[in-house]
Coordinates of C-alpha atoms in Angstrom, one line a residue:
M1 CA 17.7 102.8 47.8
S2 CA 15.8 101.8 50.9
G3 CA 15.6 105.3 52.5
K4 CA 16.3 103.9 55.9
H5 CA 18.7 105.7 58.2
E6 CA 21.6 103.4 57.5
E7 CA 22.0 105.1 54.1
R8 CA 22.4 108.6 55.5
P9 CA 24.9 108.8 58.5
E10 CA 28.3 110.3 58.1
K11 CA 31.3 108.7 59.7
P12 CA 32.6 110.9 62.5
S13 CA 35.9 112.6 61.9
E14 CA 38.9 111.3 63.7
S15 CA 40.7 114.6 63.3
D16 CA 38.6 116.7 65.6
G17 CA 36.3 116.6 68.6
T18 CA 33.3 115.2 66.7
A19 CA 34.6 111.6 67.1
H20 CA 34.7 112.0 70.9
L21 CA 31.2 113.7 70.8
F22 CA 29.6 110.8 69.0
K23 CA 31.4 108.1 71.0
A24 CA 30.0 109.7 74.2
L25 CA 26.5 110.0 72.6
G26 CA 26.7 106.4 71.6
K27 CA 27.4 105.3 75.2
I28 CA 24.5 107.4 76.4
I29 CA 22.1 105.8 73.9
K30 CA 23.3 102.3 74.9
V31 CA 22.7 103.1 78.6
L32 CA 19.3 104.5 77.9
R33 CA 18.4 101.5 75.7
T34 CA 19.6 99.0 78.4
N35 CA 17.7 100.8 81.1
A36 CA 14.5 100.8 79.0
G37 CA 14.9 97.0 78.6
L38 CA 15.1 97.2 74.8
S39 CA 17.4 95.1 72.5
Q40 CA 19.2 96.7 69.6
A41 CA 16.8 95.0 67.3
Q42 CA 13.8 96.4 69.1
L43 CA 15.2 100.0 69.0
A44 CA 16.0 99.5 65.3
S45 CA 12.4 98.6 64.6
I46 CA 11.1 101.6 66.5
T47 CA 13.4 104.0 64.8
H48 CA 13.0 102.5 61.3
C49 CA 16.7 101.6 60.8
S50 CA 18.9 98.5 60.9
E51 CA 20.2 96.6 63.9
D52 CA 23.7 97.1 62.5
L53 CA 23.2 100.8 62.5
I54 CA 22.2 100.8 66.2
S55 CA 25.3 98.9 67.0
A56 CA 27.5 101.3 65.0
I57 CA 25.9 104.3 66.6
E58 CA 26.4 102.9 70.1
R59 CA 30.1 102.2 69.3
G60 CA 30.5 105.8 68.0
V61 CA 31.4 104.8 64.5
R62 CA 28.3 106.3 62.9
T63 CA 26.7 109.6 63.4
P64 CA 23.1 109.5 64.6
Q65 CA 20.9 111.7 62.4
P66 CA 18.6 114.2 64.1
D67 CA 15.4 112.4 63.2
F68 CA 16.8 109.2 64.7
L69 CA 17.6 111.1 68.0
L70 CA 14.0 112.3 68.2
L71 CA 12.5 108.9 67.7
A72 CA 15.0 107.2 70.0
D73 CA 14.4 109.8 72.8
A74 CA 10.7 109.0 72.7
A75 CA 11.3 105.3 72.6
L76 CA 13.8 105.4 75.5
G77 CA 11.7 107.2 78.1
G78 CA 11.2 110.7 76.6
T79 CA 13.6 112.3 79.0
G80 CA 14.7 114.9 76.5
V81 CA 18.4 114.0 76.8
L82 CA 18.8 112.9 73.2
T83 CA 16.5 115.7 71.9
A84 CA 18.8 118.2 73.6
T85 CA 21.7 117.0 71.4
V86 CA 20.0 117.5 68.1
E87 CA 21.3 121.1 67.5
D88 CA 24.9 120.1 68.2
T89 CA 24.6 117.0 66.1
E90 CA 23.3 119.0 63.1
K91 CA 26.3 121.4 63.5
A92 CA 28.7 118.5 63.7
I93 CA 27.2 116.8 60.6
S94 CA 27.5 120.1 58.7
Q95 CA 31.1 120.6 59.7
A96 CA 31.9 117.0 58.6
R97 CA 30.5 117.7 55.1
T98 CA 32.4 120.9 54.7
R99 CA 35.6 119.0 55.6
H100 CA 35.4 117.1 52.3
P101 CA 38.5 117.8 50.3
D102 CA 38.3 120.5 47.7
W103 CA 38.7 118.0 44.9
F104 CA 35.4 116.3 45.9
R105 CA 33.2 119.3 46.6
S106 CA 32.1 119.0 43.0
F107 CA 31.5 115.4 42.0
A108 CA 31.5 116.4 38.3
A109 CA 35.0 117.9 38.6
A110 CA 36.3 114.8 40.5
E111 CA 34.7 112.6 37.9
A112 CA 36.3 114.5 35.0
S113 CA 39.8 114.2 36.4
A114 CA 39.6 110.6 37.7
V115 CA 41.9 107.9 36.4
A116 CA 39.3 105.1 37.2
L117 CA 35.5 105.2 37.5
H118 CA 33.2 102.3 38.3
Y119 CA 29.4 102.7 38.5
Y120 CA 26.8 100.4 39.9
E121 CA 23.3 101.6 39.3
V122 CA 19.9 100.2 40.3
Q123 CA 17.2 102.8 39.5
A124 CA 18.1 104.9 36.5
V125 CA 20.6 105.1 33.6
P126 CA 23.8 106.7 35.0
G127 CA 24.2 110.4 34.0
L128 CA 27.3 109.6 31.8
L129 CA 25.1 107.3 29.6
Q130 CA 21.9 109.4 29.4
T131 CA 20.6 110.9 26.2
E132 CA 19.4 114.5 26.3
A133 CA 15.8 113.3 26.1
Y134 CA 16.2 110.7 28.8
A135 CA 17.9 113.3 31.1
R136 CA 15.1 115.8 30.5
A137 CA 12.4 113.2 31.3
V138 CA 14.1 112.2 34.5
M139 CA 14.4 115.8 35.7
R140 CA 10.8 116.7 34.7
H141 CA 9.4 113.9 36.8
R142 CA 11.4 114.7 40.0
R143 CA 9.7 116.1 43.1
P144 CA 9.6 118.9 44.1
V145 CA 9.4 120.1 40.5
W146 CA 12.0 122.3 38.9
D147 CA 11.2 125.1 36.5
E148 CA 12.2 124.7 32.8
E149 CA 15.3 127.0 33.1
T150 CA 16.7 124.9 35.9
I151 CA 15.9 121.6 34.0
E152 CA 17.7 122.9 30.9
K153 CA 20.8 123.9 33.0
W154 CA 21.1 120.5 34.6
V155 CA 20.5 118.7 31.3
A156 CA 23.3 120.7 29.7
D157 CA 25.6 120.1 32.7
R158 CA 24.9 116.4 32.5
L159 CA 25.7 116.2 28.8
T160 CA 28.9 118.1 29.3
R161 CA 30.1 115.4 31.7
Q162 CA 30.0 112.9 28.9
S163 CA 33.1 114.5 27.3
I164 CA 35.0 112.1 29.6
F165 CA 34.6 109.4 27.0
D166 CA 36.7 111.4 24.5
K167 CA 39.7 111.9 26.8
W168 CA 43.0 110.4 25.8
P169 CA 44.5 108.5 27.4
P170 CA 41.1 107.4 28.7
P171 CA 40.3 106.7 32.3
T172 CA 39.3 103.1 33.2
I173 CA 35.5 103.2 33.1
S174 CA 33.1 100.4 33.9
F175 CA 29.3 100.1 34.6
V176 CA 27.1 97.5 36.0
L177 CA 23.4 98.2 35.4
E178 CA 20.4 96.3 36.8
E179 CA 18.4 94.9 34.0
A180 CA 15.2 96.6 35.4
I181 CA 16.8 100.0 34.4
L182 CA 16.9 99.0 30.8
R183 CA 13.3 97.7 30.8
R184 CA 11.7 100.8 32.3
P185 CA 10.5 103.0 29.4
T186 CA 11.4 106.3 31.0
G187 CA 10.2 109.2 28.7
G188 CA 8.1 106.9 26.5
P189 CA 8.9 104.4 23.7
K190 CA 10.9 106.8 21.5
V191 CA 13.1 108.0 24.3
H192 CA 13.5 104.5 25.6
R193 CA 14.7 103.1 22.2
E194 CA 17.1 106.1 21.8
Q195 CA 18.5 105.5 25.3
L196 CA 19.1 101.8 24.7
R197 CA 20.9 102.6 21.4
R198 CA 23.1 105.2 23.2
I199 CA 24.0 102.6 25.8
M200 CA 25.0 100.1 23.1
E201 CA 27.1 102.8 21.4
I202 CA 29.1 103.6 24.5
A203 CA 29.3 100.0 25.6
S204 CA 30.8 99.0 22.2
R205 CA 33.8 101.3 22.8
R206 CA 37.0 99.4 23.7
T207 CA 37.6 101.9 26.5
V208 CA 34.4 101.1 28.3
H209 CA 33.2 97.9 30.1
L210 CA 29.5 97.7 30.6
Q211 CA 27.6 94.7 32.1
V212 CA 24.0 94.0 33.0
M213 CA 22.9 92.3 36.2
P214 CA 20.0 90.0 35.1
L215 CA 16.7 90.0 37.0
K216 CA 16.6 86.2 37.0
W217 CA 19.7 85.9 39.3
E218 CA 18.6 84.7 42.7
E219 CA 21.6 85.9 44.6
H220 CA 22.8 89.5 44.9
P221 CA 25.6 91.1 46.9
S222 CA 24.4 94.7 46.9
L223 CA 20.8 95.2 47.6
G224 CA 21.6 98.4 49.6
G225 CA 21.7 100.6 46.6
A226 CA 23.8 102.3 43.9
F227 CA 27.4 103.5 44.4
T228 CA 30.4 104.8 42.6
L229 CA 34.1 103.9 43.0
L230 CA 36.4 106.7 41.9
T231 CA 40.2 107.0 41.9
P232 CA 41.5 110.6 41.7
P233 CA 45.0 111.2 40.2
G234 CA 47.6 110.4 42.8
R235 CA 45.1 109.5 45.5
R236 CA 43.5 106.4 46.9
E237 CA 40.2 105.1 45.6
V238 CA 37.1 106.5 47.3
A239 CA 33.4 105.4 47.3
Y240 CA 30.5 107.7 46.7
T241 CA 26.8 107.1 47.5
E242 CA 23.7 109.3 47.3
S243 CA 20.3 108.7 48.8
Y244 CA 17.4 111.1 48.5
G245 CA 19.7 114.1 48.0
H246 CA 22.1 113.1 50.8
P247 CA 25.5 112.5 49.2
R248 CA 28.2 110.6 51.2
L249 CA 31.9 110.4 50.4
I250 CA 33.6 107.4 51.9
T251 CA 37.3 107.6 52.3
A252 CA 38.1 105.2 55.1
P253 CA 40.2 102.4 53.5
E254 CA 38.3 99.7 55.4
E255 CA 34.9 101.0 54.2
V256 CA 36.1 101.6 50.6
R257 CA 37.4 98.0 50.5
V258 CA 33.9 96.8 51.3
Y259 CA 32.5 98.6 48.2
T260 CA 35.5 97.4 46.1
D261 CA 34.9 93.8 47.1
R262 CA 31.1 94.2 46.5
Y263 CA 31.7 95.6 43.1
G264 CA 34.0 92.7 42.2
I265 CA 31.4 90.2 43.2
I266 CA 28.7 92.1 41.2
R267 CA 30.9 92.1 38.1
A268 CA 31.5 88.4 38.5
Q269 CA 27.8 87.6 38.7
A270 CA 26.7 90.0 35.9
L271 CA 26.5 89.1 32.3
T272 CA 29.8 89.5 30.3
P273 CA 30.1 92.7 28.2
R274 CA 29.3 90.7 25.1
E275 CA 26.3 89.0 26.7
S276 CA 25.1 92.4 27.9
L277 CA 25.2 93.9 24.5
E278 CA 23.3 91.0 23.1
L279 CA 20.6 91.4 25.7
I280 CA 20.2 95.1 25.0
E281 CA 20.1 94.4 21.2
K282 CA 17.4 91.8 22.0
M283 CA 15.4 94.4 24.0
L284 CA 15.6 96.8 21.1
G285 CA 14.2 94.1 18.8
E286 CA 11.3 93.6 21.1
L287 CA 10.3 97.3 21.1

């Protein structure tokens, strides 16, 4: 993911005072920006985020992160007005995260009970498809580093999640993987070959649909990063994203629909499941 601020903000809650807080804060930011003679695009450039995010913050539909407030304060005159709101903003963000429903506080638990799961991944093989060696390689190269005990715990937890493939009746499961993921030899040649074989094995099951998005395609509907669509039993579909350790659960129907539409376009543009298997088999033959 890009790491820009648009990947991180929470949506203000409509069920308590935080929505009113951020709408008021958005209006203050707009007035300060206008008085400073800056356009939304100019403020976006200074604060290292997108123009769309500035617009959303000023309308009160996105929560400004503390680091954004500090940068914006300096850019809009350095009056200290926005800096003074940082502490309250941090508290509001924390409260918003703890308001997530119990069923989603553990993504693994939600994943295990879901009736439908759709994954789009851009940087690494999804956890459900990882071999033990691949998972260990990924975790050993993370920063800051983990000790061996922590790595082994997370590897075991990740492998346990894969029991979802043995459930019956099975949930609806699909994956779209960027081709670059399959070409990166994470863990070295041996681990890479083993991982490709594992993906082929899972993708060959009639309960799983796996597609590859080719590097050669010129058009792409989701350059913003990876996401997951998940449907819990008896509940509406939700979207989940995570950037640099900042998870975001998206439940608003309008926003979820954007991800659903995006995933549909991605699947239409990707190789078919059969073509995807043929490509992975060809990659194995080249190693």
